[in-house]
XYZ file of C-alpha atoms in Angstrom:
678
model
C 67.108 53.268 49.153
C 70.962 51.814 48.789
C 72.693 55.332 48.467
C 70.569 56.983 51.009
C 72.830 53.951 53.259
C 75.535 55.307 51.692
C 75.042 58.906 52.817
C 73.843 58.767 55.859
C 77.378 56.931 57.021
C 79.517 60.422 55.142
C 82.442 60.311 58.052
C 80.047 63.920 59.447
C 77.072 62.730 59.576
C 77.524 59.210 62.056
C 76.986 59.940 65.899
C 80.856 59.512 66.806
C 82.647 61.667 64.446
C 80.256 63.940 64.409
C 80.644 64.442 68.053
C 84.570 64.075 67.041
C 83.937 67.246 64.576
C 82.185 69.297 67.027
C 84.872 68.740 69.560
C 87.326 69.541 67.161
C 85.176 73.205 66.614
C 85.606 73.786 69.902
C 89.613 72.963 70.409
C 89.756 75.712 66.841
C 87.474 78.690 68.356
C 89.919 78.525 72.085
C 93.490 78.438 69.835
C 91.212 81.704 67.459
C 93.024 84.691 69.882
C 96.754 84.666 70.563
C 97.706 83.777 67.393
C 94.916 85.354 64.336
C 96.166 88.348 64.028
C 98.279 88.881 60.587
C 100.167 91.002 61.787
C 101.611 92.110 65.292
C 99.746 94.828 65.729
C 101.869 98.323 68.458
C 100.639 99.375 70.834
C 103.865 101.935 71.769
C 106.712 103.165 71.894
C 109.109 105.443 75.262
C 111.966 106.722 73.616
C 114.010 107.445 76.279
C 116.126 110.879 76.758
C 117.964 111.035 80.485
C 120.277 108.544 79.099
C 120.996 110.984 75.702
C 121.964 110.336 72.382
C 123.968 108.388 69.239
C 125.170 109.692 67.170
C 125.574 108.335 63.375
C 128.635 105.549 62.805
C 129.401 106.095 66.121
C 130.625 102.663 67.698
C 127.397 102.449 70.412
C 124.219 102.592 66.690
C 127.337 100.101 65.704
C 126.771 97.963 69.081
C 123.379 98.328 68.911
C 122.367 96.779 66.124
C 124.451 93.549 65.794
C 122.517 93.360 69.205
C 118.781 93.611 66.965
C 120.590 91.293 64.887
C 121.652 89.041 66.681
C 118.228 88.883 69.019
C 115.743 88.542 66.239
C 118.223 85.466 64.964
C 117.236 83.830 68.170
C 112.766 85.227 68.029
C 112.413 81.807 66.062
C 113.166 79.287 68.648
C 112.470 81.028 71.553
C 109.711 83.430 73.370
C 112.995 85.201 75.544
C 116.363 86.796 74.994
C 118.268 89.182 76.417
C 122.035 88.985 75.641
C 124.829 92.604 75.128
C 127.096 93.093 72.800
C 130.153 96.190 73.095
C 132.031 96.902 76.418
C 132.591 100.367 78.754
C 130.366 103.377 77.755
C 129.100 100.980 74.553
C 128.432 98.630 75.611
C 124.508 97.453 75.098
C 121.729 95.580 76.571
C 118.467 94.452 75.050
C 116.522 91.619 76.339
C 113.029 89.899 74.185
C 110.479 88.584 75.989
C 106.870 87.007 73.605
C 103.524 86.219 74.989
C 103.359 82.925 76.722
C 100.533 82.602 74.838
C 101.670 83.318 71.149
C 103.857 80.685 68.763
C 107.871 80.823 68.284
C 107.178 81.582 64.469
C 104.383 84.892 65.609
C 106.890 86.169 68.712
C 109.699 85.765 65.603
C 107.179 87.949 63.361
C 106.039 90.536 66.474
C 110.512 90.458 67.354
C 111.583 91.697 63.894
C 109.101 94.223 63.214
C 109.687 95.556 66.571
C 113.177 95.847 65.653
C 112.247 97.727 62.531
C 110.373 100.506 64.502
C 113.283 100.664 66.674
C 114.916 103.329 64.309
C 112.266 104.711 63.241
C 110.289 104.736 66.561
C 113.609 106.495 68.589
C 116.831 107.299 66.095
C 119.871 107.668 67.527
C 118.289 107.542 71.269
C 120.228 105.392 73.673
C 117.536 103.780 75.946
C 113.909 102.545 74.718
C 110.577 100.093 74.865
C 108.618 99.061 71.905
C 105.456 97.187 72.767
C 103.330 94.809 70.911
C 100.142 93.309 71.840
C 102.390 89.159 71.522
C 105.886 91.179 72.044
C 108.099 93.883 74.167
C 111.719 94.872 72.782
C 113.792 97.191 75.050
C 117.426 98.221 74.859
C 119.462 100.885 76.776
C 122.869 101.704 77.749
C 122.706 100.189 81.719
C 122.009 96.550 82.818
C 118.150 96.113 83.721
C 118.515 92.176 82.871
C 117.215 90.228 86.213
C 115.384 93.887 87.652
C 111.683 94.770 88.145
C 111.587 98.284 86.533
C 107.644 99.484 86.894
C 108.479 102.467 84.171
C 107.734 103.910 82.330
C 104.659 102.486 81.527
C 101.499 102.839 78.534
C 97.936 101.886 78.749
C 96.215 100.533 75.782
C 92.440 100.137 75.717
C 91.158 101.168 72.430
C 87.317 99.804 73.467
C 86.219 102.284 76.359
C 83.219 100.902 77.021
C 82.851 100.729 81.578
C 81.252 98.342 83.637
C 77.834 98.890 83.436
C 77.665 97.588 87.501
C 81.833 98.823 89.247
C 82.026 96.830 92.022
C 80.503 93.478 90.464
C 83.507 94.321 88.086
C 85.788 95.490 90.188
C 85.336 91.920 92.565
C 85.181 89.863 89.652
C 88.107 91.068 87.913
C 90.490 90.764 91.302
C 89.564 87.630 91.834
C 90.316 86.550 89.198
C 94.016 89.090 88.452
C 94.841 87.966 91.507
C 95.521 84.467 91.825
C 96.835 84.316 88.181
C 99.178 86.462 89.655
C 100.321 84.211 92.817
C 100.355 82.199 89.924
C 102.929 83.018 87.242
C 105.122 84.498 91.071
C 104.930 80.321 92.618
C 104.797 78.121 90.125
C 107.505 76.992 88.425
C 105.436 75.426 85.917
C 103.686 78.996 84.131
C 107.292 80.764 83.513
C 106.189 83.542 85.135
C 102.812 83.658 82.541
C 99.022 82.262 83.765
C 95.598 83.479 83.002
C 91.853 82.714 83.162
C 88.538 83.641 83.250
C 85.521 84.606 85.308
C 81.905 85.020 84.241
C 80.973 89.274 84.432
C 77.334 88.038 83.838
C 75.320 85.032 82.246
C 76.075 86.709 78.995
C 79.750 88.079 79.298
C 83.500 86.605 80.136
C 85.880 88.030 81.465
C 89.780 87.245 80.542
C 92.467 88.117 81.846
C 96.371 87.704 81.272
C 99.461 88.890 83.324
C 103.467 88.092 82.717
C 106.709 88.589 83.638
C 109.626 88.372 82.236
C 111.165 85.418 83.263
C 115.087 86.892 84.290
C 112.726 88.209 87.080
C 112.281 86.782 90.963
C 109.626 85.420 92.174
C 108.680 88.458 94.312
C 110.393 90.608 92.022
C 107.751 89.504 89.685
C 104.922 90.043 92.478
C 106.398 93.451 93.040
C 105.786 94.037 89.718
C 102.312 92.221 89.163
C 101.578 93.867 92.357
C 102.018 97.675 91.645
C 100.370 97.195 87.762
C 97.702 95.442 88.768
C 96.988 97.721 92.173
C 97.724 101.085 90.216
C 95.359 100.886 86.902
C 92.405 101.452 89.187
C 94.442 103.695 91.735
C 95.187 106.068 89.294
C 92.295 106.338 88.162
C 93.858 106.904 84.581
C 91.571 106.089 82.163
C 88.024 107.352 83.471
C 86.798 104.537 85.092
C 86.236 100.750 85.352
C 87.892 99.429 81.573
C 85.895 95.962 80.036
C 88.667 95.907 78.616
C 92.405 96.839 79.831
C 96.479 96.201 78.748
C 99.395 97.340 81.206
C 102.861 96.976 80.150
C 105.198 97.489 82.543
C 108.874 96.778 81.550
C 109.092 94.153 83.190
C 104.802 92.511 83.879
C 101.813 93.111 81.905
C 98.637 92.641 83.766
C 95.415 92.410 80.347
C 92.373 91.404 80.925
C 89.438 92.240 77.858
C 85.456 91.253 77.456
C 86.747 89.075 74.727
C 89.157 85.965 74.478
C 92.779 87.326 73.451
C 95.088 84.772 73.887
C 95.060 81.207 72.819
C 94.015 78.490 75.478
C 96.377 75.884 75.378
C 95.680 72.077 75.651
C 96.458 70.727 78.537
C 99.064 67.980 78.391
C 98.258 64.536 77.621
C 97.364 62.558 81.294
C 101.194 60.060 81.977
C 100.928 56.071 80.924
C 99.608 53.951 83.515
C 102.143 53.044 85.292
C 103.195 49.061 84.208
C 101.521 46.209 85.772
C 104.107 44.894 89.137
C 102.735 41.834 91.977
C 100.987 43.319 94.073
C 102.758 41.378 96.453
C 105.904 43.894 95.940
C 102.917 46.701 95.613
C 101.431 45.944 99.189
C 104.528 45.468 100.403
C 105.763 49.663 99.310
C 102.479 50.273 100.436
C 101.733 49.725 103.565
C 106.044 51.333 104.232
C 104.451 54.768 103.385
C 101.932 53.828 104.781
C 102.851 54.212 108.123
C 105.768 56.763 108.431
C 102.812 59.155 106.039
C 99.756 57.652 108.828
C 101.873 59.350 112.088
C 102.996 62.266 109.898
C 98.741 63.171 109.049
C 98.057 62.554 112.881
C 101.266 65.082 114.443
C 99.243 67.429 111.998
C 95.979 66.363 112.475
C 96.739 66.595 116.224
C 98.184 70.862 115.764
C 95.113 72.132 113.399
C 93.722 70.779 117.015
C 94.844 72.885 119.778
C 95.372 75.751 117.508
C 91.108 75.004 116.383
C 90.852 75.348 120.500
C 92.942 78.462 120.418
C 91.199 80.134 118.338
C 88.452 79.307 120.704
C 89.203 80.015 123.698
C 90.608 83.578 122.334
C 86.414 84.107 120.594
C 85.200 83.033 124.152
C 86.579 85.380 125.710
C 87.318 88.918 123.746
C 87.878 91.272 126.472
C 91.194 89.780 126.725
C 91.894 91.682 122.824
C 89.592 94.393 122.557
C 90.509 96.551 125.079
C 93.762 99.163 124.136
C 95.481 98.910 127.722
C 97.015 102.559 129.209
C 100.312 100.873 128.727
C 100.101 100.816 125.215
C 98.379 103.981 124.208
C 99.214 106.871 126.211
C 96.882 109.384 126.374
C 94.784 110.188 128.872
C 91.922 108.022 129.652
C 89.767 110.428 127.604
C 91.089 110.850 125.139
C 91.840 107.844 124.295
C 88.347 106.599 124.822
C 87.893 109.519 122.270
C 89.576 107.837 119.805
C 88.509 104.771 120.125
C 86.241 103.961 116.868
C 83.998 100.408 117.581
C 84.981 97.741 115.233
C 80.655 97.683 113.837
C 81.233 101.532 113.108
C 83.956 100.724 110.344
C 82.960 98.290 109.507
C 79.397 99.732 108.246
C 81.311 102.586 106.780
C 83.733 100.381 104.582
C 81.044 97.919 103.841
C 82.616 94.800 105.484
C 85.824 96.067 104.001
C 84.521 95.657 100.476
C 86.637 95.791 97.865
C 85.394 98.219 96.134
C 86.652 100.615 98.971
C 89.857 99.322 98.953
C 92.157 102.361 98.121
C 95.295 100.822 97.928
C 97.875 98.935 100.008
C 100.465 99.859 103.304
C 103.079 98.433 104.002
C 101.331 96.627 106.726
C 97.928 95.526 105.390
C 95.346 97.891 103.258
C 93.478 100.819 102.728
C 89.176 101.204 102.298
C 87.812 104.456 101.777
C 85.322 104.926 104.601
C 82.094 107.596 105.331
C 80.297 107.623 109.014
C 77.356 107.766 110.359
C 77.501 111.910 110.149
C 79.155 112.095 106.207
C 82.226 112.547 107.566
C 85.037 110.527 104.984
C 87.629 108.375 105.758
C 90.614 106.418 105.463
C 90.881 103.656 107.368
C 94.376 101.268 108.198
C 94.142 98.111 108.478
C 96.881 96.065 110.237
C 96.764 92.395 108.842
C 95.945 90.234 111.823
C 98.684 88.688 113.408
C 101.261 91.116 112.188
C 103.709 91.905 115.133
C 105.627 93.896 113.163
C 103.316 96.769 112.581
C 102.500 96.685 117.095
C 104.757 99.180 117.719
C 104.017 101.466 115.196
C 99.890 101.843 115.906
C 100.811 102.315 119.210
C 103.397 104.901 117.942
C 101.398 106.309 115.743
C 98.750 107.031 117.832
C 100.789 108.472 120.882
C 102.311 110.573 118.521
C 99.073 111.946 115.992
C 97.142 112.199 119.661
C 98.521 115.008 120.108
C 99.375 116.302 117.394
C 96.965 119.806 115.650
C 98.916 120.857 112.508
C 97.607 122.117 109.458
C 100.385 120.101 107.156
C 99.937 117.570 109.307
C 97.311 114.178 108.600
C 95.257 114.359 111.100
C 94.759 111.231 112.971
C 90.432 110.181 113.163
C 90.720 107.254 115.563
C 91.740 103.719 115.938
C 90.034 100.692 116.963
C 91.360 96.953 117.862
C 89.130 94.193 118.411
C 90.650 90.682 118.944
C 93.758 90.715 115.874
C 92.342 93.362 114.051
C 94.405 96.978 114.525
C 92.471 99.742 112.937
C 93.904 103.097 112.463
C 90.723 106.124 111.117
C 92.197 109.079 109.727
C 91.398 112.212 106.888
C 90.767 111.255 103.769
C 92.330 113.085 100.975
C 91.158 113.293 98.188
C 93.770 113.375 95.206
C 95.521 110.465 97.457
C 100.209 111.057 98.230
C 102.600 112.667 95.925
C 105.010 110.461 94.381
C 100.935 109.295 91.930
C 101.393 113.262 90.602
C 105.405 113.307 90.685
C 106.600 110.354 89.324
C 103.690 109.566 87.029
C 103.659 110.896 83.087
C 100.250 111.374 83.347
C 99.368 112.829 85.909
C 102.587 115.429 86.776
C 100.963 118.115 84.588
C 98.813 118.486 87.678
C 101.814 120.365 89.011
C 102.865 123.300 87.724
C 105.000 124.736 89.210
C 103.070 126.718 91.958
C 101.597 124.559 92.947
C 104.830 122.409 93.574
C 106.237 125.278 95.368
C 102.942 125.535 97.919
C 103.586 121.467 98.348
C 107.206 122.883 99.241
C 106.597 125.131 101.887
C 103.351 122.870 103.260
C 106.714 120.133 104.083
C 108.519 122.810 105.505
C 106.237 123.554 107.945
C 105.033 120.378 108.245
C 108.121 119.539 109.724
C 109.386 122.836 111.278
C 106.046 122.174 113.983
C 106.981 118.927 114.841
C 110.865 119.646 115.367
C 110.551 123.025 117.488
C 106.885 124.612 117.697
C 105.008 121.840 118.899
C 104.756 120.803 123.067
C 106.589 118.491 121.751
C 110.751 117.264 119.492
C 109.190 114.554 117.217
C 111.598 113.758 114.242
C 109.614 112.124 111.569
C 112.314 109.356 110.496
C 110.750 108.229 107.041
C 110.075 110.979 105.165
C 109.338 110.087 101.244
C 107.266 111.628 98.603
C 104.145 108.562 99.162
C 104.139 109.824 103.309
C 103.129 113.431 101.794
C 98.564 112.990 101.627
C 97.195 116.448 98.707
C 94.076 117.258 99.948
C 91.338 118.774 97.270
C 93.030 121.809 97.576
C 96.929 119.780 96.743
C 97.805 120.921 100.339
C 100.403 118.768 101.409
C 99.422 116.806 105.002
C 102.803 114.633 106.338
C 101.889 110.635 107.094
C 103.265 107.959 108.678
C 104.094 108.300 112.546
C 104.683 105.143 112.570
C 108.362 104.853 112.608
C 109.001 108.223 114.523
C 110.547 109.692 117.633
C 109.846 111.664 120.873
C 112.848 113.322 121.902
C 113.038 115.097 124.718
C 116.566 116.410 124.857
C 117.589 119.092 123.502
C 116.561 119.760 119.096
C 120.851 119.751 118.436
C 120.652 116.072 119.868
C 122.122 112.481 118.558
C 120.198 110.121 119.754
C 121.777 106.299 118.241
C 119.125 103.081 117.319
C 119.898 99.707 116.253
C 117.165 99.701 114.319
C 117.483 101.507 111.141
C 113.784 102.045 109.579
C 113.457 104.462 106.879
C 113.331 104.276 103.836
C 117.055 103.555 101.272
C 117.974 107.219 99.118
C 116.044 109.170 101.504
C 118.266 108.153 104.813
C 120.446 111.055 106.175
C 124.688 108.880 105.715
C 124.618 109.145 109.476
C 122.239 107.382 110.871
C 122.396 104.511 108.076
C 126.276 104.006 109.364
C 125.617 104.471 112.250
C 122.724 104.334 113.039
C 122.576 107.972 114.790
C 119.725 110.580 114.401
C 118.191 113.839 115.358
C 116.164 116.566 113.660
C 118.497 116.779 111.132
C 118.030 113.552 109.743
C 114.977 115.156 108.303
C 116.362 117.836 107.512
C 118.270 115.608 104.435
C 114.965 113.604 104.088
C 113.796 117.161 103.214
C 116.796 118.094 100.967
C 116.397 114.648 99.173
C 111.926 115.092 99.513
C 112.741 119.285 97.206
C 115.433 117.406 95.038
C 111.772 115.313 93.477
C 110.110 117.806 93.634
C 111.751 120.029 91.139
C 112.909 117.340 88.583
C 109.847 115.591 88.801
C 111.490 112.832 89.279
C 112.378 109.635 91.734
C 115.649 109.444 93.401
C 114.910 105.421 93.881
C 114.781 105.857 90.633
C 116.986 107.285 89.748
C 119.536 105.346 91.406
C 117.938 101.623 90.149
C 117.333 102.811 86.391
C 120.810 105.044 85.924
C 123.699 102.757 87.997
C 125.544 104.180 90.439
C 124.801 108.116 89.676
C 121.517 109.607 92.049
C 118.727 112.075 91.301
C 122.233 114.415 94.301
C 124.864 113.535 92.116
C 123.123 115.365 88.854
C 122.137 118.054 91.211
C 126.311 118.581 91.884
C 127.200 117.548 89.236
C 124.947 120.599 87.578
C 125.569 123.257 90.220
C 128.781 122.677 90.238
C 128.904 123.360 85.863
C 126.461 126.299 86.603
C 123.824 123.872 84.261
C 121.494 123.003 87.326
C 118.104 125.034 85.351
C 119.449 121.421 83.650
C 118.142 119.907 86.212
C 114.397 120.973 86.314
C 111.192 118.546 85.087
C 110.988 119.609 81.542
C 107.321 118.867 81.166
C 107.162 122.219 83.817
C 108.046 124.495 81.184
C 109.034 128.049 81.336
C 105.777 128.882 83.885
C 108.366 129.018 86.071
C 110.210 132.039 88.703
C 114.047 130.576 88.131
C 115.022 132.156 91.925
C 112.443 130.074 93.157
C 114.128 127.529 92.294
C 117.621 128.096 92.231
C 116.358 129.277 95.177
C 114.702 125.752 95.549
C 117.800 123.736 95.042
C 120.258 125.857 97.245
C 118.315 125.742 99.803
C 117.805 121.524 98.672
C 121.697 121.071 98.728
C 121.977 123.192 102.264
C 120.120 119.980 103.421
C 121.378 116.868 102.260
C 125.608 117.958 102.923
C 126.998 115.448 104.165
C 127.635 116.351 108.408
C 124.482 116.469 109.767
C 125.570 119.788 112.343
C 126.062 122.256 108.664
C 122.846 121.583 107.589
C 119.968 124.136 108.741
C 117.581 123.506 110.687
C 113.613 124.271 109.593
C 113.374 127.983 111.236
C 116.264 127.816 108.790
C 114.977 126.193 105.989
C 111.424 128.174 106.467
C 112.854 131.448 106.476
C 115.253 130.830 102.801
C 112.252 129.933 100.707
C 110.638 132.422 101.990
C 112.566 135.358 100.813
C 111.373 137.636 98.339
C 115.034 139.015 98.372
C 115.605 138.158 94.205
C 119.483 138.613 95.385
C 118.744 135.990 98.060
C 122.571 133.580 97.704
C 123.439 131.122 100.737
C 126.496 130.014 100.543
C 127.243 127.776 98.706
C 127.132 123.950 100.267
C 128.895 120.938 100.821
C 129.067 118.492 99.355
C 128.482 114.922 100.391
C 129.699 112.033 100.212
C 129.243 108.863 98.590
C 127.363 105.925 99.893
C 127.765 102.310 98.074
C 125.327 98.571 99.242
C 126.412 96.058 98.814
C 122.917 94.277 97.512
C 125.015 91.083 98.431
C 126.076 91.685 102.089
C 123.384 93.319 103.333
C 123.931 95.872 105.925
C 127.795 96.533 104.721
C 128.297 100.348 103.968
C 131.850 101.295 102.142
C 132.216 105.071 101.891
C 133.157 105.912 98.535
C 134.719 109.613 99.831
C 134.803 111.756 95.627
C 135.698 115.267 94.916
C 131.900 114.427 92.990
C 129.976 113.116 95.055
C 127.458 110.966 95.083
C 124.072 109.172 96.825
C 123.869 105.995 95.227
C 121.172 103.094 96.370
C 121.680 99.290 94.836
C 119.927 97.805 96.896
C 116.728 97.337 94.975
C 113.036 99.182 95.885
C 109.916 98.086 96.502
C 107.904 99.697 93.595
C 104.298 98.611 95.269
C 103.846 102.404 97.214
C 101.384 103.753 99.603
C 97.977 105.840 99.017
C 98.357 106.295 102.467
C 100.313 106.355 104.924
C 101.681 102.779 106.375
């Protein structure tokens, strides 16, 4: 009996200590994933061939070895570090970033492993990125610090079971990841890292993680994460909604799995209790603090009451807001009535703007896929509420597209306005936009040369219609790859007429504006510098777009990644050296028409000349592109100049006349491209 009593007092048998042991076990379970693997898990690595190679025993190689040694020596005491070594063209930039939940010893192990991959995986490459599940290591001969870069990217989805209920999965995934993106970009204590989980079902939990490199600003981190998360679904890159997907990009990562893969760090201990003090003093200070606080609270409550009253009045008088006024939509009443949808039809078509129907995020709001009562599929662009910025563009797009009909222009089916809601309804384009194929390594293979040339011809004919063949003369002002949509047969349609201008004067006459709109890298120099625009501004944009289609490279990304050098600059340099075929996208292989390619490059350079008067009209462009003569050789175009933008002084433009021209864009770019026009 005595022995039994002693046994009953065993430390893990008593009630109190039993509870402690259970708590300890739960804590241990929460800490399993992050460092549980004995070795870091290599996902993939990318060697950038665009920046060239270095040779054995070169200064660059020595600098790279020294830099990697320095970075590896710092990984035991820091989860993020960037550094440089060398000067001039031999200067090497490098950084490592470990996942926010990984311990420093494991971070050190991961960085050491990544450094070992550099010389075996990317021998003699001047730029490379190595992705492990727990860390990223990258280096280059250019400064990429504090820049939100989303390309190249890799996906790790070795467990490929699809979600059984895609709609529920998309909803839970979005409801979990969206707040994490906000937390990682707004909460400074998060260090650009956030994790969270949510129940998919009674037996399945979804675990999510987002992270940026800590050197990004909050806005840049948001752009990177938002793009990575949205594109992971828009591309349909992985055969449907995956229960596990890791999207790894140079500057940010988005991960989710139904098995916890990260470490849950314990909450910080509560602050110590306040030391006792004199009650009179406490009351005195409470009164002093309370009086102004109460006053501020009263003001806030008054403001809320006034706002609620105004909102209620608007709701009681919907007719003041639900009818499009003739001064806004400048078409005849019959046309306006035929184009106008009622809100209930749109809500039904989009399942009440269900997230499962969401196609992407445009410049002024999200775009949804819908099905009208007659079975027709549509794309619905929903302008953000109270978006004063979009009012002019909304009316402009309706007014113009209602009067235009061409097979290479996107068709506006109608619009809807109710209260603060503004909606545009377009024909649905199943292959989204050109940039989704052109700038994605996985999708570019679907663009063979025949398809690209057909797209080029379609865009040129669409512009010709706008400039000369329609009843109106319209300048688009924002022609770019994301504003070219593709139908089921990959035929192009020009979209987004929110920035377009209708001109009634002679087509060669220039116009002036103080409101510069468009996208850097595509805007003509005279428009960017002085606000002067004409149909030749569109011709310049077409020239840049033509070079992008030929090369498979984004002009904006080219500037961002290669410093001052631009796609246009490289095209001129290769043209002058006689090596212009090097500009052609290598994924095309040898299955290209050399004559067509050369003709397209020549036309692109003609279009992108400095002098607007020297650029051809779109009628001439279509004629040159359509010429079947193998000896068709237009005279050599005139090189363009360089425009250097100072990030710290918005609006300041510096002309740089050079023998070797380039058009540089150092203003930073928005990596969130639109699936449908803004």
